[in-house]
Amino acid sequence: MKSAVRGYSLSDAIRFLSIDAIVKATEGHQGVPLGMAEIATVLFTKHFKCLPTNPAWFDRDRFVLSNGHGSMLLYSVNYLMGYEKISIDQIQSFRELGSHCAGHPEIDPQAGIEVTTGPLGQGIANALGMAVSEVYLRERYGANLVSHYTYAFVGDGCLQEGVGQEMIALAGHLRLGRLVMFWDDNAITDDGSTSLSISENVAERFRVAGWHVQEIDGHCPDQVDAAIRAAKLDTRPSLIACKTIIAKGIARLQGQRGGHSARLFPEDAEQARKDLGWTSGPFEIPQEVLQAWRNPVKTRGEAAFADWSAAYSQMPKAQKEEFDRIREGRLPAELQSSLATYIAQVQTRPEPSGGILASGEINALLNDCMPERLVLCADLEAPTAHKRGLKTFEADDQSGQYLHCGVREHVMGAMANGMAAHGAVVPVAVTYLAFSDYERAAIRMAALMGLPVLYVFSHDSIGIGKNGPTHQPVEILASLRAMPNLLTFRPADAVEAAECWQIALEQRRTPSALVFSRHHCPVVRREAWQTNRVRQGAYVLKPCLGDRDVTLLATGSEVQIALNAAELLEGKGLRVAVVSMPCWSLFEVQPDAYRREVLGQTGVRLGVEAAVQFGWDRYVSGPDAFVGMTGFGLSGPPEQLFEHFGITAERLAERALRLATKTPS
Ligand SMILES: Cc1ncc(C[n+]2csc(CCOP(=O)(O)OP(=O)(O)O)c2C)c(N)n1
């Protein structure tokens, strides 16, 4: 039965708000809002748990619009449900500069937007991360405090993307029963019929991966309602495959290629009004229709909130403090002292301990004090060593803090984003730097959406054993540094590693890439730890008296090479300073005077990094003032490779000497 008041269908309220906004904007994707209007109406008026007057209430259901091009669907729904931020004025300014209804809005919980993604496939992987977060927290705090569903709308496009298949496999394997996906099975993508590019049985892919699958008519509210009820009861993740007609309601375009996003004109809106019997004018929703949308949402939300508040007020003090702390994203007070103890300890160790080993040790410091930290790893547990005593998150025990993602970097990155968007969880995603490219689409989304994810990378240069050039990420540091709102760290030793971790954990709106060498690096910071020097991005590690003849700039494992080169140069009577530069973007925002002081104003400046020169030119004295890689690497033992490519203290000193004696200071 269609829900209707005074002859107005509730789903047509979505249709007409969307049509009017798209006509006014002269662009937008009508296919999704018109094709999924009945599904959305049933989900949001009958099932979805939220409080539009308290949008960020923690135990709300989460909704992901993975086919985010159809964002006008979500704006319409959120207006109809009563989110203040999505007013009718905002809907009228769809896609205009500064509008809350921007197009691909990405993230805005205050407006009822959890995540909607532009790059297809990201959203469903985000939903997977949200579902993991929910069940992990439910296991820890109990179902009275954490008990919500993650719903996702997904189109054909998301399921054609490889990350979609990674997500299907992992969600089925982990048996995430509170994840419910609605597939908009309209058999149309941008190019036209899906038969142009796909012939498999998509629903079957879910079945074989262990999902609960139902196939229904997506325009029949009763079928949608029954399917949601069954999905909520099933302990497996659910796919509701909804047969739909793209752009249903626009006679000229429905069911066809143009339904996806062909331009809508005022005449289309007029015709649709006649066809569907909608007599209200543009952007006008009859009061009764608004109430029929808002009342059930409000009643359900308020009742759930009252139950939740009662349970919250009964929480034991210590547990409540922890629950508040993690929801607010505050770090535990003991973190600072445990990092200080760690630093003091590594400074007295006889053996080197930097590189990925240090990162693993620092991560282990969080085992007791940060229950919100969840580690994901793409099948590299042994070489990255970030498990250390953590329990596995698995189908039969979803309270573990370590999730084996399998060899699925892309979904790992995107689900980490979903975890950060969910909140109360700090995701740490671990793999080799060479494979970060498989995660890159997700990293970019985290940077764009302001999600504080920690991406940890090992094997950061040519020094990786004998795996050869495929595993030697010579250009990737430069490409990560190019990304706005991403902190790329490359620490020199265990002390800097702890500092980098501390800064990354403190972020609220910025993701971090923490890049480590495979091999252990000796401690280069010997002084007692007082301040986190990485905060300024770069600093003078080894000063010199008087005007400098040479400044050597380095990151990561090459800082030691720079220190050795400095010694050689000083033996020849030159005044040399060494600068460690673990995070360029933090350095870039320091006051001019500080940057000038660090970089030095006399003599020559050279950089050393076991990667390509791209990006270094802004700091060094000309194209020759860099020692590093000029192309891909080779197979061989690391020491021989560093020798072969000339990334050595001798070569650096020689180059510096040549430049310094050419350039009068
Ligand atoms: C990764 C990625 N590639 C391409 C696009 C451009 N794009 C936006 S929508 C779309 C077609 C999607 O088809 P479908 O999911 O079936 O959506 P529908 O046609 O039902 O609206 C494409 C190719 C994109 N947004 N993301």
XYZ file of C-alpha atoms and ligand atoms in Angstrom:
691
model
C 0.000 0.000 0.000
C 1.305 3.447 -0.904
C 1.457 5.845 2.055
C -0.589 8.897 1.152
C -2.307 11.828 2.817
C -5.034 13.791 1.093
C -4.118 12.003 -2.076
C -0.459 13.010 -1.896
C 1.945 10.101 -1.881
C 4.759 10.480 0.673
C 7.279 9.186 -1.848
C 6.192 11.778 -4.376
C 7.244 14.402 -1.845
C 10.822 13.166 -2.429
C 10.200 13.148 -6.170
C 8.943 16.706 -6.430
C 11.465 18.292 -4.120
C 14.178 16.586 -6.174
C 12.684 17.437 -9.552
C 12.174 21.093 -8.596
C 15.714 21.425 -7.242
C 17.274 19.738 -10.260
C 15.240 21.828 -12.706
C 16.293 24.993 -10.876
C 19.945 23.972 -10.726
C 19.772 22.946 -14.405
C 21.650 19.801 -13.467
C 21.710 16.909 -10.989
C 21.014 13.198 -11.100
C 17.306 12.507 -10.937
C 17.670 8.743 -11.514
C 18.294 7.841 -7.871
C 15.825 10.120 -6.025
C 13.029 9.214 -8.388
C 13.864 5.525 -8.636
C 14.460 4.976 -4.914
C 11.687 7.220 -3.567
C 9.492 4.381 -2.258
C 12.443 2.564 -0.683
C 13.572 5.744 1.080
C 10.055 6.561 2.258
C 9.556 3.175 3.898
C 13.040 3.095 5.398
C 12.935 6.570 6.883
C 9.316 6.852 7.961
C 8.972 3.325 9.348
C 12.370 2.086 10.475
C 15.194 4.569 10.669
C 16.231 5.667 14.160
C 17.360 9.285 14.375
C 16.582 12.563 16.072
C 16.594 15.470 13.608
C 16.554 17.867 16.573
C 19.687 16.205 17.958
C 21.349 15.073 14.735
C 24.617 13.801 16.181
C 23.032 11.618 18.873
C 25.463 8.769 19.093
C 23.129 5.786 18.893
C 21.356 6.922 15.734
C 21.174 4.576 12.786
C 23.729 5.384 10.120
C 22.796 5.906 6.487
C 25.246 5.900 3.596
C 24.284 7.054 0.138
C 26.909 5.179 -1.821
C 25.358 6.198 -5.112
C 26.132 9.721 -3.934
C 25.429 11.330 -7.307
C 21.793 10.947 -6.246
C 22.378 13.299 -3.311
C 19.148 15.173 -3.996
C 17.414 12.104 -2.569
C 19.093 12.612 0.780
C 18.477 16.361 0.865
C 14.796 15.785 0.172
C 14.551 13.099 2.840
C 16.415 15.166 5.415
C 14.192 18.164 4.795
C 11.116 15.968 5.067
C 12.395 14.432 8.315
C 12.978 17.889 9.791
C 16.730 18.527 9.871
C 16.979 22.262 10.462
C 20.142 22.632 8.414
C 18.350 21.341 5.335
C 15.743 24.061 4.965
C 13.670 24.652 1.866
C 15.977 27.584 1.052
C 18.933 25.240 1.054
C 17.121 22.820 -1.236
C 16.392 25.721 -3.554
C 20.106 26.492 -3.678
C 21.056 22.904 -4.603
C 24.547 22.815 -6.116
C 25.180 26.522 -5.560
C 28.319 27.766 -3.891
C 27.988 27.591 -0.118
C 24.788 25.534 -0.074
C 24.419 22.721 2.448
C 22.951 20.856 -0.511
C 26.212 21.000 -2.388
C 26.089 18.043 -4.730
C 28.392 15.400 -3.385
C 28.141 16.571 0.202
C 30.545 13.965 1.607
C 29.892 14.459 5.318
C 27.787 16.656 7.592
C 26.156 14.809 10.507
C 24.458 18.001 11.704
C 22.508 17.943 8.453
C 21.831 14.213 8.713
C 24.527 13.403 6.167
C 26.840 10.657 7.451
C 28.756 10.069 4.277
C 27.799 10.206 0.658
C 30.510 9.553 -1.786
C 31.445 10.836 -5.175
C 33.775 8.033 -6.260
C 31.472 5.051 -6.646
C 32.199 2.141 -4.342
C 33.658 4.180 -1.484
C 30.329 4.500 0.286
C 29.520 0.826 0.677
C 33.023 0.232 1.996
C 32.458 3.119 4.447
C 29.232 1.399 5.510
C 31.204 -1.756 6.231
C 33.507 0.224 8.523
C 30.518 1.750 10.297
C 28.966 -1.661 10.869
C 32.242 -2.963 12.310
C 32.444 0.043 14.637
C 28.869 -0.430 15.825
C 29.238 -4.065 16.733
C 32.667 -3.583 18.296
C 31.297 -0.839 20.551
C 28.122 -2.832 21.271
C 30.298 -5.701 22.483
C 32.142 -3.333 24.775
C 29.323 -1.167 26.171
C 26.250 -3.336 25.728
C 23.171 -3.138 23.523
C 21.428 -0.595 25.757
C 24.003 1.984 24.755
C 25.106 0.956 21.301
C 22.539 -0.632 19.073
C 22.113 0.813 15.648
C 21.869 -0.342 12.062
C 23.929 0.770 9.112
C 21.840 1.185 5.977
C 23.342 1.863 2.579
C 21.873 2.669 -0.824
C 23.977 1.352 -3.647
C 23.751 1.527 -7.410
C 25.064 -0.666 -10.205
C 28.185 1.462 -10.421
C 29.327 0.742 -6.846
C 28.888 -2.970 -7.473
C 30.898 -2.859 -10.677
C 33.843 -1.293 -8.877
C 36.383 -3.786 -7.536
C 36.126 -2.325 -4.054
C 32.466 -3.348 -4.074
C 33.465 -6.990 -4.397
C 36.106 -6.637 -1.671
C 33.399 -5.243 0.562
C 30.901 -8.008 -0.241
C 33.466 -10.688 0.572
C 34.628 -9.156 3.841
C 31.200 -8.175 5.185
C 29.866 -11.670 4.499
C 32.894 -13.249 6.090
C 32.595 -11.106 9.220
C 28.828 -11.725 9.421
C 27.862 -8.122 10.081
C 24.184 -8.639 10.719
C 23.323 -4.981 11.256
C 24.400 -3.967 7.794
C 21.503 -3.601 5.361
C 22.090 -2.619 1.750
C 19.499 -1.636 -0.828
C 20.601 -2.194 -4.392
C 18.964 0.128 -6.874
C 18.670 -2.545 -9.546
C 17.568 -0.338 -12.427
C 19.914 -1.897 -14.986
C 21.093 1.545 -16.128
C 24.397 3.339 -15.660
C 25.726 6.471 -17.352
C 26.503 4.706 -20.629
C 23.062 3.096 -20.809
C 22.060 -0.503 -20.180
C 24.187 -2.455 -17.734
C 24.183 -5.250 -20.322
C 26.931 -3.271 -22.081
C 29.393 -4.227 -19.393
C 28.092 -6.846 -17.017
C 26.382 -10.199 -17.414
C 26.781 -11.963 -14.096
C 24.070 -12.458 -11.522
C 24.928 -9.697 -9.068
C 22.674 -10.897 -6.242
C 24.343 -14.297 -6.453
C 27.690 -12.712 -5.646
C 26.241 -11.686 -2.309
C 24.716 -15.115 -1.682
C 27.966 -16.977 -2.197
C 29.708 -14.516 0.106
C 27.307 -15.424 2.911
C 24.808 -12.559 2.734
C 21.095 -12.738 3.345
C 19.596 -11.771 -0.010
C 16.030 -10.758 -0.854
C 14.820 -9.709 -4.275
C 11.841 -7.378 -4.368
C 9.966 -4.756 -6.347
C 11.511 -1.508 -5.146
C 8.367 0.456 -5.923
C 6.134 -1.664 -3.699
C 6.179 -0.209 -0.154
C 4.791 -3.387 1.406
C 7.559 -5.488 -0.099
C 10.169 -2.953 1.002
C 8.786 -2.938 4.528
C 8.674 -6.723 4.792
C 12.196 -7.009 3.422
C 13.569 -4.520 5.958
C 11.887 -6.407 8.792
C 13.396 -9.702 7.623
C 16.804 -8.084 7.098
C 16.850 -6.721 10.639
C 16.149 -10.156 12.065
C 18.783 -12.011 10.066
C 22.222 -12.438 11.591
C 23.970 -12.089 8.237
C 24.495 -8.807 6.377
C 21.504 -8.205 4.144
C 21.151 -7.242 0.543
C 17.737 -6.087 -0.552
C 17.907 -6.190 -4.325
C 15.241 -3.744 -5.437
C 14.020 -3.832 -9.016
C 13.399 -0.210 -9.871
C 12.731 2.067 -12.807
C 15.300 4.809 -13.110
C 13.811 8.319 -12.970
C 10.330 6.928 -12.344
C 7.808 9.719 -12.786
C 9.439 11.557 -15.668
C 7.609 10.075 -18.626
C 10.169 11.270 -21.170
C 13.124 9.616 -19.424
C 12.049 6.870 -17.048
C 13.628 3.458 -17.533
C 16.098 4.864 -20.040
C 19.684 5.999 -20.255
C 18.651 9.651 -19.989
C 16.955 8.864 -16.688
C 20.362 8.891 -15.042
C 21.086 12.604 -15.450
C 19.742 14.069 -18.694
C 18.704 17.663 -18.165
C 15.235 18.224 -16.684
C 13.134 21.150 -17.873
C 10.172 22.955 -16.283
C 7.918 21.118 -18.768
C 9.105 17.780 -17.336
C 8.125 18.942 -13.859
C 4.740 20.102 -15.131
C 4.098 16.823 -16.904
C 5.141 14.809 -13.847
C 2.726 16.853 -11.708
C -0.096 15.926 -14.062
C 0.923 12.261 -14.295
C 1.306 11.786 -10.554
C -1.505 14.063 -9.432
C 0.769 16.362 -7.451
C -0.998 19.715 -7.269
C 1.390 21.665 -5.034
C 3.674 24.240 -6.599
C 7.455 24.108 -6.848
C 9.167 23.556 -3.485
C 5.833 23.415 -1.688
C 5.134 20.428 0.492
C 1.638 20.347 2.000
C 1.662 20.578 5.800
C -0.109 17.229 6.162
C 2.568 15.541 4.082
C 5.312 17.122 6.166
C 3.615 15.971 9.356
C 3.143 12.463 7.977
C 6.891 12.375 7.390
C 8.007 14.080 10.588
C 5.691 12.656 13.234
C 6.695 8.981 13.062
C 10.381 9.883 12.804
C 10.090 12.096 15.878
C 8.032 9.661 17.946
C 10.347 6.740 17.220
C 13.492 8.798 17.733
C 12.350 10.342 21.013
C 11.318 6.992 22.482
C 14.663 5.442 21.541
C 16.527 8.451 22.895
C 14.656 8.245 26.219
C 15.609 4.558 26.599
C 19.183 5.320 25.677
C 19.397 8.247 28.104
C 18.088 6.058 30.926
C 20.732 3.424 30.195
C 23.412 6.111 29.922
C 22.538 7.585 33.305
C 22.934 4.133 34.868
C 26.477 3.603 33.576
C 29.162 3.029 36.203
C 31.327 6.159 36.578
C 34.554 4.837 35.071
C 32.784 3.287 32.110
C 30.798 6.448 31.510
C 33.978 8.516 31.539
C 35.555 6.255 28.949
C 32.382 6.234 26.820
C 32.237 10.050 26.907
C 35.928 10.378 26.170
C 35.872 8.165 23.098
C 32.669 9.708 21.733
C 34.181 13.163 22.085
C 37.416 11.990 20.489
C 39.613 12.926 23.472
C 42.856 11.060 24.082
C 43.481 9.285 27.393
C 45.435 11.367 29.910
C 48.044 8.635 30.337
C 49.111 8.708 26.691
C 51.635 11.509 27.152
C 53.423 9.763 30.004
C 53.451 6.388 28.302
C 55.040 7.954 25.210
C 57.598 9.702 27.417
C 58.477 6.419 29.115
C 58.791 4.706 25.754
C 61.082 7.424 24.419
C 63.312 7.291 27.480
C 63.519 3.545 27.106
C 64.444 3.478 23.399
C 67.092 6.137 24.009
C 68.947 3.760 26.313
C 68.576 0.627 24.205
C 71.834 -0.619 22.735
C 70.200 -1.859 19.512
C 68.438 0.326 16.886
C 64.663 0.299 17.083
C 63.219 2.828 14.631
C 61.281 1.971 11.498
C 58.164 -0.147 11.462
C 59.315 -1.925 14.620
C 58.952 1.324 16.547
C 55.521 1.959 15.080
C 54.418 -1.512 16.198
C 55.722 -0.856 19.686
C 54.002 2.509 19.936
C 50.755 1.032 18.657
C 51.036 -1.619 21.382
C 51.264 1.118 24.027
C 47.652 1.914 23.177
C 46.382 -1.621 23.819
C 45.312 -0.870 27.344
C 44.574 2.824 27.332
C 42.784 3.232 23.980
C 39.998 0.706 23.519
C 38.731 2.926 20.690
C 41.798 2.136 18.542
C 41.073 -0.583 15.953
C 43.865 -1.926 13.764
C 43.211 -3.104 10.228
C 45.835 -4.876 8.204
C 45.887 -6.169 4.642
C 47.526 -9.540 5.222
C 50.897 -8.252 6.385
C 50.678 -9.010 10.066
C 54.153 -10.523 10.492
C 56.249 -7.932 8.618
C 54.382 -4.969 10.074
C 53.980 -6.300 13.639
C 50.984 -4.240 14.740
C 48.984 -7.060 16.327
C 51.026 -7.749 19.462
C 48.518 -9.165 21.879
C 45.408 -7.766 20.194
C 42.476 -10.105 19.786
C 41.202 -10.824 16.273
C 37.898 -9.261 15.225
C 36.006 -12.147 13.651
C 32.501 -13.380 12.926
C 32.263 -15.363 16.136
C 33.863 -12.752 18.338
C 33.366 -9.173 17.231
C 35.063 -7.650 20.260
C 38.592 -7.955 18.845
C 40.695 -4.888 18.046
C 42.626 -6.346 15.116
C 40.913 -6.958 11.839
C 42.509 -9.169 9.195
C 41.288 -7.540 5.982
C 42.858 -10.095 3.684
C 44.704 -8.799 0.648
C 42.188 -5.990 0.189
C 43.906 -2.633 0.638
C 41.232 -0.594 -1.083
C 38.373 -1.734 1.101
C 40.643 -1.516 4.136
C 41.276 2.186 3.538
C 37.653 2.930 2.773
C 36.301 1.011 5.735
C 38.782 2.832 7.982
C 37.173 6.043 6.701
C 33.743 4.697 7.604
C 34.993 3.942 11.108
C 36.282 7.466 11.563
C 33.011 8.854 10.201
C 31.085 6.639 12.603
C 32.977 8.114 15.534
C 34.169 6.709 18.877
C 36.668 4.578 16.995
C 40.233 5.422 15.928
C 41.146 3.351 12.882
C 44.735 2.447 12.067
C 45.162 0.821 8.647
C 48.460 -0.949 8.008
C 50.206 -2.084 4.823
C 53.368 -1.470 2.765
C 53.912 1.954 1.242
C 54.059 0.459 -2.260
C 50.454 -0.726 -1.852
C 49.163 2.615 -0.637
C 48.252 3.290 -4.253
C 45.507 0.684 -3.901
C 44.197 2.686 -0.946
C 44.723 6.063 -2.501
C 41.118 6.708 -3.497
C 40.148 6.180 0.124
C 42.996 8.317 1.464
C 41.883 11.127 -0.795
C 38.332 10.850 0.503
C 39.563 10.961 4.106
C 41.571 14.083 3.335
C 38.606 15.673 1.581
C 36.079 14.730 4.251
C 38.373 15.551 7.177
C 38.448 12.062 8.661
C 41.182 11.422 11.232
C 42.364 8.031 9.980
C 45.907 6.773 10.622
C 47.327 5.020 7.574
C 50.521 3.267 8.602
C 52.979 2.225 5.910
C 56.082 0.108 6.114
C 58.824 -0.673 3.561
C 59.138 2.975 2.605
C 62.091 3.013 0.221
C 64.555 0.879 -1.683
C 65.632 -0.627 1.646
C 63.197 -3.505 1.730
C 65.030 -6.775 1.282
C 65.218 -8.399 -2.113
C 61.607 -8.072 -3.286
C 62.640 -5.729 -6.031
C 61.352 -2.499 -7.547
C 57.631 -3.323 -7.420
C 57.899 -3.051 -3.650
C 60.156 0.037 -3.661
C 57.901 3.110 -3.521
C 60.262 5.721 -4.939
C 57.572 8.213 -6.028
C 54.844 7.649 -3.457
C 56.125 9.964 -0.737
C 55.952 12.826 -3.213
C 52.431 11.887 -4.238
C 51.225 11.693 -0.642
C 52.846 15.026 0.164
C 50.910 16.523 -2.741
C 47.565 15.705 -1.151
C 45.855 18.592 0.671
C 44.820 18.002 4.279
C 46.931 14.888 4.691
C 49.793 14.857 7.160
C 52.573 12.736 5.687
C 55.122 11.745 8.319
C 58.455 10.041 7.758
C 60.188 9.763 11.130
C 63.945 9.304 11.483
C 63.987 7.154 14.595
C 61.857 5.768 17.408
C 61.705 9.139 19.167
C 60.317 10.900 16.128
C 58.053 7.906 15.515
C 56.441 8.418 18.913
C 56.092 12.132 18.204
C 54.494 11.487 14.817
C 52.041 9.020 16.332
C 51.154 11.518 19.033
C 50.363 14.230 16.499
C 48.411 11.836 14.278
C 46.305 10.660 17.226
C 45.527 14.253 18.194
C 43.998 15.097 14.814
C 40.246 15.616 14.627
C 39.807 16.687 10.995
C 42.927 15.438 9.257
C 44.156 11.983 8.259
C 47.797 10.989 8.600
C 50.106 8.805 6.567
C 52.804 7.427 8.863
C 55.627 6.128 6.733
C 58.268 3.800 8.165
C 61.302 1.949 6.954
C 61.420 -1.812 7.061
C 64.811 -1.761 8.702
C 65.539 -0.566 12.178
C 66.992 2.911 12.464
C 69.348 4.047 15.206
C 68.202 6.750 17.613
C 69.296 10.153 16.349
C 67.570 12.152 19.078
C 69.587 11.623 22.213
C 68.549 14.556 24.404
C 66.002 13.979 27.199
C 62.529 14.362 25.736
C 60.876 17.616 26.612
C 58.883 18.734 23.627
C 57.484 17.099 20.554
C 59.783 18.538 17.918
C 57.846 17.051 15.004
C 55.079 19.557 15.722
C 57.033 22.128 13.730
C 57.437 19.722 10.838
C 61.199 20.195 10.591
C 63.877 21.249 13.033
C 67.627 21.589 13.369
C 68.770 18.244 14.666
C 72.459 19.031 14.601
C 73.293 22.726 14.778
C 76.655 24.299 14.078
C 78.441 27.321 15.382
C 78.620 30.402 13.207
C 77.319 30.832 9.684
C 76.586 27.556 7.973
C 78.545 26.410 4.951
C 76.214 23.479 4.381
C 72.716 22.518 5.536
C 71.746 18.900 5.022
C 68.017 18.196 4.911
C 66.805 14.637 5.361
C 63.886 12.472 6.392
C 63.472 8.969 7.783
C 66.332 6.528 7.522
C 68.407 9.033 5.556
C 68.748 11.339 8.554
C 71.515 9.074 9.799
C 73.226 9.353 6.408
C 73.055 13.136 6.698
C 74.582 13.040 10.177
C 77.439 10.863 8.915
C 77.973 13.166 5.942
C 78.070 16.155 8.290
C 80.888 14.520 10.213
C 82.861 13.952 7.027
C 82.359 17.556 5.969
C 83.298 18.902 9.356
C 86.499 16.880 9.079
C 87.236 19.062 6.082
C 86.614 22.225 8.056
C 83.074 23.063 6.928
C 80.325 24.274 9.253
C 77.392 21.936 8.773
C 73.872 21.732 10.189
C 71.531 18.770 9.785
C 67.775 19.305 9.580
C 65.288 16.518 10.089
C 62.063 17.093 8.125
C 59.545 14.438 9.212
C 56.434 16.340 8.103
C 56.665 18.895 5.334
C 53.137 20.184 5.571
C 53.531 21.037 9.254
C 56.764 22.843 8.416
C 55.094 24.807 5.633
C 52.678 26.453 8.060
C 55.346 27.618 10.523
C 56.122 31.350 10.743
C 58.544 32.613 8.111
C 61.211 33.425 10.662
C 61.232 29.869 11.996
C 61.428 28.367 8.533
C 64.287 30.652 7.565
C 66.141 29.813 10.722
C 65.738 26.066 10.193
C 66.635 26.104 6.518
C 69.614 28.377 7.122
C 70.405 31.546 5.241
C 74.036 30.950 4.342
C 75.929 28.326 2.368
C 74.289 25.544 0.361
C 71.373 23.301 1.135
C 71.182 19.688 0.029
C 68.461 17.102 0.474
C 68.831 13.361 0.898
C 65.979 10.890 0.662
C 65.798 7.380 -0.810
C 63.036 8.520 -3.154
C 62.683 10.804 -6.180
C 63.521 14.485 -6.002
C 60.034 15.691 -6.923
C 59.019 18.339 -4.375
C 62.469 18.884 -2.896
C 63.354 21.721 -5.261
C 61.669 24.286 -3.037
C 64.189 23.577 -0.272
C 67.497 22.741 -1.918
C 70.135 24.812 -3.763
C 69.461 23.721 -7.314
C 68.889 20.527 -9.276
C 72.198 18.960 -8.209
C 71.637 19.504 -4.535
C 69.818 16.268 -3.928
C 70.933 12.713 -3.349
C 68.238 10.121 -3.891
C 66.559 8.141 -6.647
C 66.062 9.148 -10.253
C 63.994 6.166 -11.339
C 62.697 2.837 -10.107
C 64.870 0.613 -7.958
C 66.347 -2.836 -8.425
C 66.402 -6.181 -6.651
C 69.184 -6.737 -4.192
C 70.154 -6.460 -0.563
C 69.427 -2.978 0.858
C 73.051 -2.082 1.694
C 74.115 -2.874 -1.864
C 71.204 -0.885 -3.290
C 72.013 2.210 -1.236
C 75.597 1.873 -2.441
C 74.528 1.239 -6.043
C 72.268 4.281 -6.178
C 74.798 6.407 -4.342
C 72.593 7.205 -1.368
C 75.506 7.264 1.032
C 77.176 9.680 3.407
C 80.297 9.774 1.232
C 78.386 10.702 -1.896
C 76.354 13.319 -0.065
C 79.469 14.830 1.492
C 81.245 14.866 -1.841
C 78.291 16.577 -3.533
C 77.990 19.103 -0.709
C 81.681 19.893 -0.819
C 81.537 20.457 -4.545
C 78.568 22.791 -4.289
C 79.845 24.598 -1.212
C 83.203 25.348 -2.729
C 81.525 26.612 -5.912
C 79.153 28.932 -4.044
C 80.552 31.789 -2.013
C 78.703 31.991 1.327
C 34.684 5.847 -9.369
C 33.700 6.593 -10.207
N 33.723 6.452 -11.536
C 32.859 7.134 -12.309
C 31.953 8.002 -11.756
C 31.011 8.830 -12.642
N 29.622 8.323 -12.511
C 28.731 8.909 -11.694
S 27.279 8.114 -11.668
C 27.818 6.975 -12.790
C 26.930 5.850 -13.240
C 26.478 5.059 -12.081
O 25.478 4.162 -12.412
P 24.517 3.636 -11.289
O 25.272 3.334 -10.067
O 23.713 2.526 -11.876
O 23.594 4.864 -10.960
P 22.193 5.222 -11.635
O 22.397 5.209 -13.106
O 21.242 4.189 -11.190
O 21.901 6.580 -11.113
C 29.124 7.236 -13.162
C 29.899 6.421 -14.128
C 31.985 8.126 -10.351
N 31.161 8.950 -9.713
N 32.845 7.402 -9.606
